[in-house]
PDB file of C-alpha atoms (C1' of nucleotides) in Angstrom:
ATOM      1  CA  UNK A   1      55.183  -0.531  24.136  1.00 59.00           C
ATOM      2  CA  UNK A   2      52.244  -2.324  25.162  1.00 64.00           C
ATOM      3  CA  UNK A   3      51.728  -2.698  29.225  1.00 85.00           C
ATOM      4  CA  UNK A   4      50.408  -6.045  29.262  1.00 92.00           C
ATOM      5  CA  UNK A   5      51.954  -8.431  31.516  1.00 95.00           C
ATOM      6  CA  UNK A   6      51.951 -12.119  30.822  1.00 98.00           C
ATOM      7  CA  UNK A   7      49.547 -14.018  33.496  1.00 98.00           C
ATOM      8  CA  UNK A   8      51.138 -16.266  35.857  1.00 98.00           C
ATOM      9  CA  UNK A   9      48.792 -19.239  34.223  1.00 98.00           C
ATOM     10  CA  UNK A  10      51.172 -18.567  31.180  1.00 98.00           C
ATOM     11  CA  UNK A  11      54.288 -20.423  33.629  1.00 98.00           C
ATOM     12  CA  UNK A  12      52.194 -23.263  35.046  1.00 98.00           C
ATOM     13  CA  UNK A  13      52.551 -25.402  32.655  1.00 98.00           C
ATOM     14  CA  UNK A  14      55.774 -27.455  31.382  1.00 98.00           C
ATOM     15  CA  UNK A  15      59.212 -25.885  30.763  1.00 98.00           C
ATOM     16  CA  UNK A  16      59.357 -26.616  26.642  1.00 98.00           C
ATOM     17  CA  UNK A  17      55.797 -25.716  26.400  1.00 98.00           C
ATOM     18  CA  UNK A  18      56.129 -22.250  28.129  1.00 98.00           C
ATOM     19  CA  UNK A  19      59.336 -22.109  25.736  1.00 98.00           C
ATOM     20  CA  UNK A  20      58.542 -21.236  22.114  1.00 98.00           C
ATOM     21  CA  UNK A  21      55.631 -19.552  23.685  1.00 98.00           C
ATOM     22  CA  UNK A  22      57.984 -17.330  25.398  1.00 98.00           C
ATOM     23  CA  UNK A  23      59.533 -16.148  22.037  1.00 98.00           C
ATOM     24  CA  UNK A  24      58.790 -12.490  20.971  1.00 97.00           C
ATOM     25  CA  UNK A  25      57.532 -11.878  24.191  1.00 98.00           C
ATOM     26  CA  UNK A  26      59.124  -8.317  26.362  1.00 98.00           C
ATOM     27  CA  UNK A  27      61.511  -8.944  29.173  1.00 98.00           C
ATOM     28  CA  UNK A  28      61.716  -5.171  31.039  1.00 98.00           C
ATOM     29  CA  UNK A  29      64.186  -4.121  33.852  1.00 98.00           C
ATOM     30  CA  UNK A  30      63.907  -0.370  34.119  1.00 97.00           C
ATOM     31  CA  UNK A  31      64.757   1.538  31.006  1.00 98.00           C
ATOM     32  CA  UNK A  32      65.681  -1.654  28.946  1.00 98.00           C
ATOM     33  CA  UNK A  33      63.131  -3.875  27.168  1.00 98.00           C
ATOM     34  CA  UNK A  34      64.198  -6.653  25.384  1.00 98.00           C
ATOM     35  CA  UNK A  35      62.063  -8.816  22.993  1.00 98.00           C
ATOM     36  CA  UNK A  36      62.830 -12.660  23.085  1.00 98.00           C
ATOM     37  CA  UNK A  37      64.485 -14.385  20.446  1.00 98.00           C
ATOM     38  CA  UNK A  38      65.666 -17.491  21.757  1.00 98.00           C
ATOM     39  CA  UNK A  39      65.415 -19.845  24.639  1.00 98.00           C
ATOM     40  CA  UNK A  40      65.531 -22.912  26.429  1.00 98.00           C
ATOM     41  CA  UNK A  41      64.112 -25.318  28.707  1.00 98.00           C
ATOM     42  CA  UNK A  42      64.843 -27.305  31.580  1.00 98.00           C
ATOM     43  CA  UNK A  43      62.996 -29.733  33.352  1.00 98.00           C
ATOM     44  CA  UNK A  44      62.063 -30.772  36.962  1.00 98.00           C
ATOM     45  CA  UNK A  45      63.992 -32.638  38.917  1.00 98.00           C
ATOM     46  CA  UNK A  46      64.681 -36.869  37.644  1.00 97.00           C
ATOM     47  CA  UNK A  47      63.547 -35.846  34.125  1.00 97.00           C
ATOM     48  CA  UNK A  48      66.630 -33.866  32.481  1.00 98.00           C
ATOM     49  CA  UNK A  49      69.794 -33.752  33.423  1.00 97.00           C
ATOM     50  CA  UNK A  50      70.539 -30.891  32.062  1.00 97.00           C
ATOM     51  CA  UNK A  51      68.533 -28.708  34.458  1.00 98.00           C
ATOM     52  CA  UNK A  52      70.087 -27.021  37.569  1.00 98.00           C
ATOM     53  CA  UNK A  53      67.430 -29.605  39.650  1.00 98.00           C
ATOM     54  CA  UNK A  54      67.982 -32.705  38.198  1.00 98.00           C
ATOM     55  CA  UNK A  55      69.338 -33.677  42.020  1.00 97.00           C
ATOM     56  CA  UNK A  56      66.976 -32.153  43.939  1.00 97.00           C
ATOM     57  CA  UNK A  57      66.574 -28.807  45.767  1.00 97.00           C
ATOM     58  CA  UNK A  58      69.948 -26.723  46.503  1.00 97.00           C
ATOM     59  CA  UNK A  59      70.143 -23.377  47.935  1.00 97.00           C
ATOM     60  CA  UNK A  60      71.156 -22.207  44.845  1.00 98.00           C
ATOM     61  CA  UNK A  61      68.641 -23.313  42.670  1.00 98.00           C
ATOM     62  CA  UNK A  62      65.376 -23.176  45.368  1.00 98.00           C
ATOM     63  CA  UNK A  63      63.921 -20.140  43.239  1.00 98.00           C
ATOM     64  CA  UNK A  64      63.051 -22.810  40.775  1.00 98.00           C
ATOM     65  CA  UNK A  65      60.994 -24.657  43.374  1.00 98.00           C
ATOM     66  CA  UNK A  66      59.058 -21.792  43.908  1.00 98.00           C
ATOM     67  CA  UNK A  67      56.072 -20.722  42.436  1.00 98.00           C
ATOM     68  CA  UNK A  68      55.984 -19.999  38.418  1.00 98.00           C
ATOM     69  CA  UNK A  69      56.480 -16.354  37.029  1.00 98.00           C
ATOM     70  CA  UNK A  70      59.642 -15.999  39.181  1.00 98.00           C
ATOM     71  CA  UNK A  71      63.145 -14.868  38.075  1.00 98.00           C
ATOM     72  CA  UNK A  72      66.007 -17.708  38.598  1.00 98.00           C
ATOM     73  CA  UNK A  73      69.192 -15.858  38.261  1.00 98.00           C
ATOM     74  CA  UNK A  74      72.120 -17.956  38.346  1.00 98.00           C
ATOM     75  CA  UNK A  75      75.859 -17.140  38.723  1.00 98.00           C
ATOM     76  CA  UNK A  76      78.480 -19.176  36.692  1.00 97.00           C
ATOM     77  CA  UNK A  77      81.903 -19.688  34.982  1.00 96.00           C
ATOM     78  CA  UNK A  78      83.046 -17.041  38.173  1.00 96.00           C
ATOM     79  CA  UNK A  79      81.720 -13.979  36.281  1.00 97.00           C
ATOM     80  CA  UNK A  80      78.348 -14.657  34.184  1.00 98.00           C
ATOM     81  CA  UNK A  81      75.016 -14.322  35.765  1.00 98.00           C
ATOM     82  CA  UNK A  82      72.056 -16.198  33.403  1.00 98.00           C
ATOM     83  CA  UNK A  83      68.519 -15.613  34.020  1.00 98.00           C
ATOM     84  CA  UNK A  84      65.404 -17.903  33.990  1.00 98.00           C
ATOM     85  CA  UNK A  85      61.555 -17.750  34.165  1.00 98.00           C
ATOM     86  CA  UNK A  86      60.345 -20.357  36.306  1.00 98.00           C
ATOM     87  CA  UNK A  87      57.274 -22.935  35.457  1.00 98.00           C
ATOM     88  CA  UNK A  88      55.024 -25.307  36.566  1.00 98.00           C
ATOM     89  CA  UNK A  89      53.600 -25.092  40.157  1.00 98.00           C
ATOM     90  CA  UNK A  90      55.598 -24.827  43.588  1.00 97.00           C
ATOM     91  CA  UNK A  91      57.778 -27.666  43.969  1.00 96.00           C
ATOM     92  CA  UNK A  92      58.559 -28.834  40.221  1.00 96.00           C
ATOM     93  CA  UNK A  93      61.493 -27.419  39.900  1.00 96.00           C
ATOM     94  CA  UNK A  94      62.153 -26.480  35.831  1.00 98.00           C
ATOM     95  CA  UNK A  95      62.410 -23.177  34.660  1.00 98.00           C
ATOM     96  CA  UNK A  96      63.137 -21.322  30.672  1.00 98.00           C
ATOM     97  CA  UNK A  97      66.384 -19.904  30.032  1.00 98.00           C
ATOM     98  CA  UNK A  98      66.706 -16.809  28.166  1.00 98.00           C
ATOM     99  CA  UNK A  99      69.066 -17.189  26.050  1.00 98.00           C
ATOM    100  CA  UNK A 100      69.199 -13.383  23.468  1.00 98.00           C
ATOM    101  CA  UNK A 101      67.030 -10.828  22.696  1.00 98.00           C
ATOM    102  CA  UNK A 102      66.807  -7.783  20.871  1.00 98.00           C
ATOM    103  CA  UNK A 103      66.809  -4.740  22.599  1.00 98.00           C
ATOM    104  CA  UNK A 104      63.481  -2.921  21.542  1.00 98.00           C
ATOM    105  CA  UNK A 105      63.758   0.417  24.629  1.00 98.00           C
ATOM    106  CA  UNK A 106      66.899   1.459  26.743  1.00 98.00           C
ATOM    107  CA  UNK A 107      69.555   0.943  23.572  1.00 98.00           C
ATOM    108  CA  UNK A 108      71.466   3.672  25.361  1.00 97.00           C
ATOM    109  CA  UNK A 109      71.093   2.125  28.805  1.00 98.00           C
ATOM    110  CA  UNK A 110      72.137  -1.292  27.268  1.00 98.00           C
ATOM    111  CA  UNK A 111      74.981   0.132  25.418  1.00 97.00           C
ATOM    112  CA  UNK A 112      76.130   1.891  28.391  1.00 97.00           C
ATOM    113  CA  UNK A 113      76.590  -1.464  30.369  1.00 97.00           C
ATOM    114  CA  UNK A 114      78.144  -3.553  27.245  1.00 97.00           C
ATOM    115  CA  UNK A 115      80.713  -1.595  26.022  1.00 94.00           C
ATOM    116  CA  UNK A 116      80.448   1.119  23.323  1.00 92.00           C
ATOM    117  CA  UNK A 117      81.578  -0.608  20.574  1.00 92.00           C
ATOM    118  CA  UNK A 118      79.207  -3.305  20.761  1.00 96.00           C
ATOM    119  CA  UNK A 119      76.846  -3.528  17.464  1.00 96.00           C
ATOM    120  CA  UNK A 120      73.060  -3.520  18.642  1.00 96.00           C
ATOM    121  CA  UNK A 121      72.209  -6.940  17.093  1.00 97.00           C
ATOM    122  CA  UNK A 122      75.096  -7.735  19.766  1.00 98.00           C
ATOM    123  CA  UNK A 123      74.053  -6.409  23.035  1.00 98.00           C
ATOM    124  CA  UNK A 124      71.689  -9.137  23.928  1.00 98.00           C
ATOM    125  CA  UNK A 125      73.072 -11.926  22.132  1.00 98.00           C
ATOM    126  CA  UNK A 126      73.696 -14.764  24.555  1.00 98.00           C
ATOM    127  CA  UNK A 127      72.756 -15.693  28.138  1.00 98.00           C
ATOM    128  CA  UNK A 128      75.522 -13.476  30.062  1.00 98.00           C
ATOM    129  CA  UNK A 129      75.424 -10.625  27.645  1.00 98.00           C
ATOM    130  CA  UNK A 130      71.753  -9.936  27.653  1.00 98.00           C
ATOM    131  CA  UNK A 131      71.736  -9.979  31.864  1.00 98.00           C
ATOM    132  CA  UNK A 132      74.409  -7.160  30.970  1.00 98.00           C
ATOM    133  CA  UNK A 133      71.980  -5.450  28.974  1.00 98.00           C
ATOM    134  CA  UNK A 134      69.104  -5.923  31.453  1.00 98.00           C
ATOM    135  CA  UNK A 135      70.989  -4.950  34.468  1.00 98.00           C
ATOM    136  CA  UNK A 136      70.595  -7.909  35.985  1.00 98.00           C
ATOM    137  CA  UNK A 137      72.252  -9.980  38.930  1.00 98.00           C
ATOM    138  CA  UNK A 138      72.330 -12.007  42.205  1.00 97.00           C
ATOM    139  CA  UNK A 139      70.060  -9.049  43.803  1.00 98.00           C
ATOM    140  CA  UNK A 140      67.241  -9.723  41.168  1.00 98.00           C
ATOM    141  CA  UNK A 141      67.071 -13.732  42.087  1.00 98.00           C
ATOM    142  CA  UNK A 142      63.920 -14.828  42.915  1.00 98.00           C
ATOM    143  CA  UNK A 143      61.928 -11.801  41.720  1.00 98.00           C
ATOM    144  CA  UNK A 144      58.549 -12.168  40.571  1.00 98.00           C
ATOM    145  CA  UNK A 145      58.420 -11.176  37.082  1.00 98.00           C
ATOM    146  CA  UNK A 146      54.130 -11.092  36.692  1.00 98.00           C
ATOM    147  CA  UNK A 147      53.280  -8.942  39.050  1.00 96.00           C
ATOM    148  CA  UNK A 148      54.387  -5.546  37.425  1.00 93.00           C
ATOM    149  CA  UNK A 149      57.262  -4.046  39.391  1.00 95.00           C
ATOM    150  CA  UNK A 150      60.692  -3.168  37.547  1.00 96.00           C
ATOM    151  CA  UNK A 151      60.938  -6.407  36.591  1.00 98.00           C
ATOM    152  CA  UNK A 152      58.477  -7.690  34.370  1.00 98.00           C
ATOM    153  CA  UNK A 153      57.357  -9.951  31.066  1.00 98.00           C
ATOM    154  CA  UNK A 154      55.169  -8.375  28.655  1.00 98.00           C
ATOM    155  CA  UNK A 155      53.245  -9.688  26.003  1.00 95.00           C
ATOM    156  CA  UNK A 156      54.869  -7.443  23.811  1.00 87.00           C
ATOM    157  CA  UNK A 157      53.381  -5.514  20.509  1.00 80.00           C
ATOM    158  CA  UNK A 158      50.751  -7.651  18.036  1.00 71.00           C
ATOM    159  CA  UNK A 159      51.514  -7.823  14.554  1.00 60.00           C
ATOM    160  CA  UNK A 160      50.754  -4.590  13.007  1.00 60.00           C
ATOM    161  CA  UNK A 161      48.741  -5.631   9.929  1.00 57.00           C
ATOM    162  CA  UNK A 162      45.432  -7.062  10.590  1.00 59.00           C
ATOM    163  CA  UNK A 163      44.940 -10.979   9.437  1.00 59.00           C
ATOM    164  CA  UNK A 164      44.865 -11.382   5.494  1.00 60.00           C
ATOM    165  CA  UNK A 165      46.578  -7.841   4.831  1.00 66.00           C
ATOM    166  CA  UNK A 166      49.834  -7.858   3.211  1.00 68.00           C
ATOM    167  CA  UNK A 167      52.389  -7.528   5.335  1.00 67.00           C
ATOM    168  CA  UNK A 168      55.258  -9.153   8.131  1.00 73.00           C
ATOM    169  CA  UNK A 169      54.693 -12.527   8.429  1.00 79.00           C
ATOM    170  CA  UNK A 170      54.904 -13.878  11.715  1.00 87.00           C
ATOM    171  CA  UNK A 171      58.208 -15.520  13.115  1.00 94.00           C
ATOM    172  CA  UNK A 172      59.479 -18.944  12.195  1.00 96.00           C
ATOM    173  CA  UNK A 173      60.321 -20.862  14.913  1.00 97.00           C
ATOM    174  CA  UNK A 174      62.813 -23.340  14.823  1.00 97.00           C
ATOM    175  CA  UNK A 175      63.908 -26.436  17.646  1.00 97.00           C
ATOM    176  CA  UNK A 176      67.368 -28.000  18.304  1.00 96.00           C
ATOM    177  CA  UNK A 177      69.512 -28.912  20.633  1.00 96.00           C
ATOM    178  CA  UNK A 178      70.553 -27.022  23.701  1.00 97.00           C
ATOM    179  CA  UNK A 179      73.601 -24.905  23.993  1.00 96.00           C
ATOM    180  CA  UNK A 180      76.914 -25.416  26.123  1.00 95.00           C
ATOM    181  CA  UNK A 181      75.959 -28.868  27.729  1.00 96.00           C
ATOM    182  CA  UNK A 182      77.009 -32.168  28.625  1.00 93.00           C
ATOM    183  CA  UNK A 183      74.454 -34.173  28.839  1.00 95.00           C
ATOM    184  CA  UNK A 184      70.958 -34.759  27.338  1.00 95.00           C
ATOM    185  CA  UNK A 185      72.880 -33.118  24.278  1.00 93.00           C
ATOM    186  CA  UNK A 186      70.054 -34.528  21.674  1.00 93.00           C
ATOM    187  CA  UNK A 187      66.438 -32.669  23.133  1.00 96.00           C
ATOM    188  CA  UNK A 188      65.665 -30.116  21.180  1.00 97.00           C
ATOM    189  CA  UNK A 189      64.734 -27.741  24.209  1.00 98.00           C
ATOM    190  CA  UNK A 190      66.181 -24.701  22.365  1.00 97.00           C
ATOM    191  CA  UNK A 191      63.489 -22.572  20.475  1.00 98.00           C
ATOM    192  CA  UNK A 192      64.422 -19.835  18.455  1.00 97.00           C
ATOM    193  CA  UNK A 193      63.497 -17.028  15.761  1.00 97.00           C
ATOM    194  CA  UNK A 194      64.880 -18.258  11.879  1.00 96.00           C
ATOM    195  CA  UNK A 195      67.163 -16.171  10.789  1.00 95.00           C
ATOM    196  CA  UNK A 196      67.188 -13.362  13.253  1.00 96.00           C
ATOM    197  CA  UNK A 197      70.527 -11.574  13.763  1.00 96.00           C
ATOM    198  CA  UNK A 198      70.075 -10.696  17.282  1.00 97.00           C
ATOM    199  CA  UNK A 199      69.495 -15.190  17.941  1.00 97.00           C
ATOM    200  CA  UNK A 200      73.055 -16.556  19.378  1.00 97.00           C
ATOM    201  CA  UNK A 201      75.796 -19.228  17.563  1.00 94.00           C
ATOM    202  CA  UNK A 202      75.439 -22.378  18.550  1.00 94.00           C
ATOM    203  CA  UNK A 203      78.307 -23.798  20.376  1.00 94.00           C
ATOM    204  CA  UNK A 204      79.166 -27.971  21.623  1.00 92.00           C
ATOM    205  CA  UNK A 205      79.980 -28.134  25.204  1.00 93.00           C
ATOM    206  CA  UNK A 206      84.056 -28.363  25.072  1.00 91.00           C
ATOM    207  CA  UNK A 207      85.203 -30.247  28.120  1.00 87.00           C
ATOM    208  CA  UNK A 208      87.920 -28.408  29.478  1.00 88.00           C
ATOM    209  CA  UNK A 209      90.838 -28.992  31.816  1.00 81.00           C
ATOM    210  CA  UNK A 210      92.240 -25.440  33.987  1.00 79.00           C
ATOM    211  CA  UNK A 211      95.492 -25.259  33.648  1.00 69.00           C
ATOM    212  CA  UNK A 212      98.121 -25.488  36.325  1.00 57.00           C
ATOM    213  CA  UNK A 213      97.267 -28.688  38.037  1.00 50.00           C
ATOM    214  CA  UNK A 214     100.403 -28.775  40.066  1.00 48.00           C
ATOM    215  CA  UNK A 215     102.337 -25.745  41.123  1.00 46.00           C
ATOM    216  CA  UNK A 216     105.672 -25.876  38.947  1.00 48.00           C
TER     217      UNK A 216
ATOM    218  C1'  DC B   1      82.868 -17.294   9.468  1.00 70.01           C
ATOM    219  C1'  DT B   2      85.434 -21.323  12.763  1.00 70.01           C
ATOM    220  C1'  DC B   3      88.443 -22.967  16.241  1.00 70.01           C
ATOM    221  C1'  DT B   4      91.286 -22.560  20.523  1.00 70.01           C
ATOM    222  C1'  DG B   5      92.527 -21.321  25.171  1.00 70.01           C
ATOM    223  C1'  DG B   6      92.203 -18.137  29.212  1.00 70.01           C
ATOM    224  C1'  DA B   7      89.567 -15.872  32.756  1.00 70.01           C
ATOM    225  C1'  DT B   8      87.371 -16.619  37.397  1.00 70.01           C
ATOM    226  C1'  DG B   9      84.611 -18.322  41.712  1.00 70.01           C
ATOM    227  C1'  DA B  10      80.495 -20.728  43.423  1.00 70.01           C
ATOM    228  C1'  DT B  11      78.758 -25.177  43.741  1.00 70.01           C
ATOM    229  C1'  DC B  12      78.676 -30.021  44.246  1.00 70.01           C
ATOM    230  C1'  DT B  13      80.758 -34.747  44.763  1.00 70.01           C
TER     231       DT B  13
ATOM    232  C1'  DG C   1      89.120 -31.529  42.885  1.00 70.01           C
ATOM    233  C1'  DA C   2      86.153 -31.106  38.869  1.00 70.01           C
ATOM    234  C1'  DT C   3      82.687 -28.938  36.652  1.00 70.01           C
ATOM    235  C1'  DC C   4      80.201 -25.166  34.851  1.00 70.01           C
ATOM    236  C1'  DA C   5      73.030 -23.471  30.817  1.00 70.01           C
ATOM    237  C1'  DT C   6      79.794 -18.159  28.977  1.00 70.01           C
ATOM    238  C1'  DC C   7      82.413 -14.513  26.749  1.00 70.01           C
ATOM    239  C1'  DC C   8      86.362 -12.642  24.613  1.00 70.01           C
ATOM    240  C1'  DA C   9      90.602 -12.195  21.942  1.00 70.01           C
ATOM    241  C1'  DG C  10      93.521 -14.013  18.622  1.00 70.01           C
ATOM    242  C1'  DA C  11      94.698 -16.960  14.646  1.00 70.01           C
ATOM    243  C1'  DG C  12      93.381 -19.003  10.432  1.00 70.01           C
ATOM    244  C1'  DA C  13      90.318 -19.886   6.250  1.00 70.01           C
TER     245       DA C  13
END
DNA sequence: CTCTGGATGATCT
DNA sequence: GATCATCCAGAGA
C-alpha cells in the first residue's frame, strides 16, 4: 500500500465536492485499511438539513466546526458509531460520511471484530459496520486524519496499467439520494462505485414509533 | 432479493 | 417525549 496521505487542501473545499473525490481513496486505523466505495455529504449549517449542523454548533457535533481533515465520529440509534471527514475551513460546519468500503489490509483484524461468519464483501458494508471493521469509536472523535498517526486517509494505489494499455477501467461513479433520512430526501449527496459488491442497499427513512408508550 | 419490527441511549425540542 | 446519517433476524416472494 502506498503511504501517501491526502493533503489537508483536499478537505477545504465543499462537502459534495470533497465527496466523489473521496471514493477509492484508503481509510487506515492500525492493521485495517479500507478503500472507499461510497459516501455522502453534508453541508454547513442553514444549507441542508440533513447535516448534524443545520442548527448550529452542539457539543456533539463541534468536531465539524473544526478545521478540515478531522474525524467526526458520531454515536446513534444507542449502539452505532458513524464516522465523518470534515471540510471546508474552521467554522463551516459540513463534513463526508463514509458510508462502506472494502477492506484492502487487516481482513483478519476486521473479521475478528464483525463476527466470523461475515462474508468479506460484508465487513464494511454500511456506516456502523465499517467503524466495526476500523475499530473505531467515541475515543477516535475529533482525530486528525492528515497528519499520519494511526488514523489516516491515503491516496490509495494508482491504476496499475499505464494510460492507453488494456486493462481495468477506472470506477464509475454514480449520484443519488442520501440514505436513512428525513429530510432533503431528493440531493443526490450520495456518491458511489457502480456495481461494486462491497457499496451498501439503499434504504427510505421509515418513521418509526417505540413501542410501549404507556406502561400496561 | 424485499419488507417488517426490535434493540438501545444520547441528543435536542 | 420524539427522533435518530443503523443493523439484524425472520418471513415471504
Amino acid at each position: 500500500m502506498t503511504e501517501r496521505p491526502l493533503p489537508r487542501e483536499f478537505f477545504d473545499r465543499p462537502s459534495h465536492e470533497v465527496a466523489p473525490d473521496l471514493l477509492g481513496k484508503v481509510l487506515v486505523h492500525g492493521p485495517v485499511a479500507v478503500r472507499l466505495t461510497e459516501v455522502e455529504a453534508y453541508g454547513p449549517p442553514g444549507t441542508d438539513p440533513a447535516s448534524h449542523t443545520y442548527r448550529g454548533r452542539t457539543k456533539r457535533n463541534a468536531v465539524m466546526f473544526g478545521p478540515p481533515g478531522h474525524v467526526y465520529v458520531y454515536f446513534t440509534y444507542g449502539m452505532h458509531y458513524c464516522v465523518n471527514l470534515v471540510c471546508l475551513p474552521e467554522g463551516l460546519g459540513s463534513a463526508v460520511l463514509i458510508r462502506a468500503g472494502e477492506v484492502v489490509e487487516g481482513v483478519e483484524a476486521a473479521r475478528a471484530r464483525r463476527g466470523p461468519v461475515v462474508r468479506d464483501r460484508d465487513l464494511a458494508r454500511g456506516p456502523a459496520r465499517l467503524t466495526v471493521a476500523l475499530g473505531l469509536g467515541r475515543e477516535h472523535n475529533g482525530l486528525d486524519a492528515c497528519d499520519g498517526g494511526a488514523l489516516r486517509i491515503l491516496e490509495g494505489d494508482p491504476p496499475a496499467d499505464p494510460p492507453g494499455v488494456v486493462g481495468e477501467r477506472p470506477p464509475v461513479i454514480l449520484a443519488g439520494p442520501r440514505t436513512g433520512i428525513s429530510t432533503a430526501v431528493e440531493t443526490p449527496w450520495r456518491f458511489w462505485f457502480a456495481g461494486n459488491p462491497t457499496v451498501s442497499p439503499y434504504r427510505r427513512h421509515v418513521p418509526r414509533r417505540r413501542s410501549s408508550t404507556s406502561g400496561v
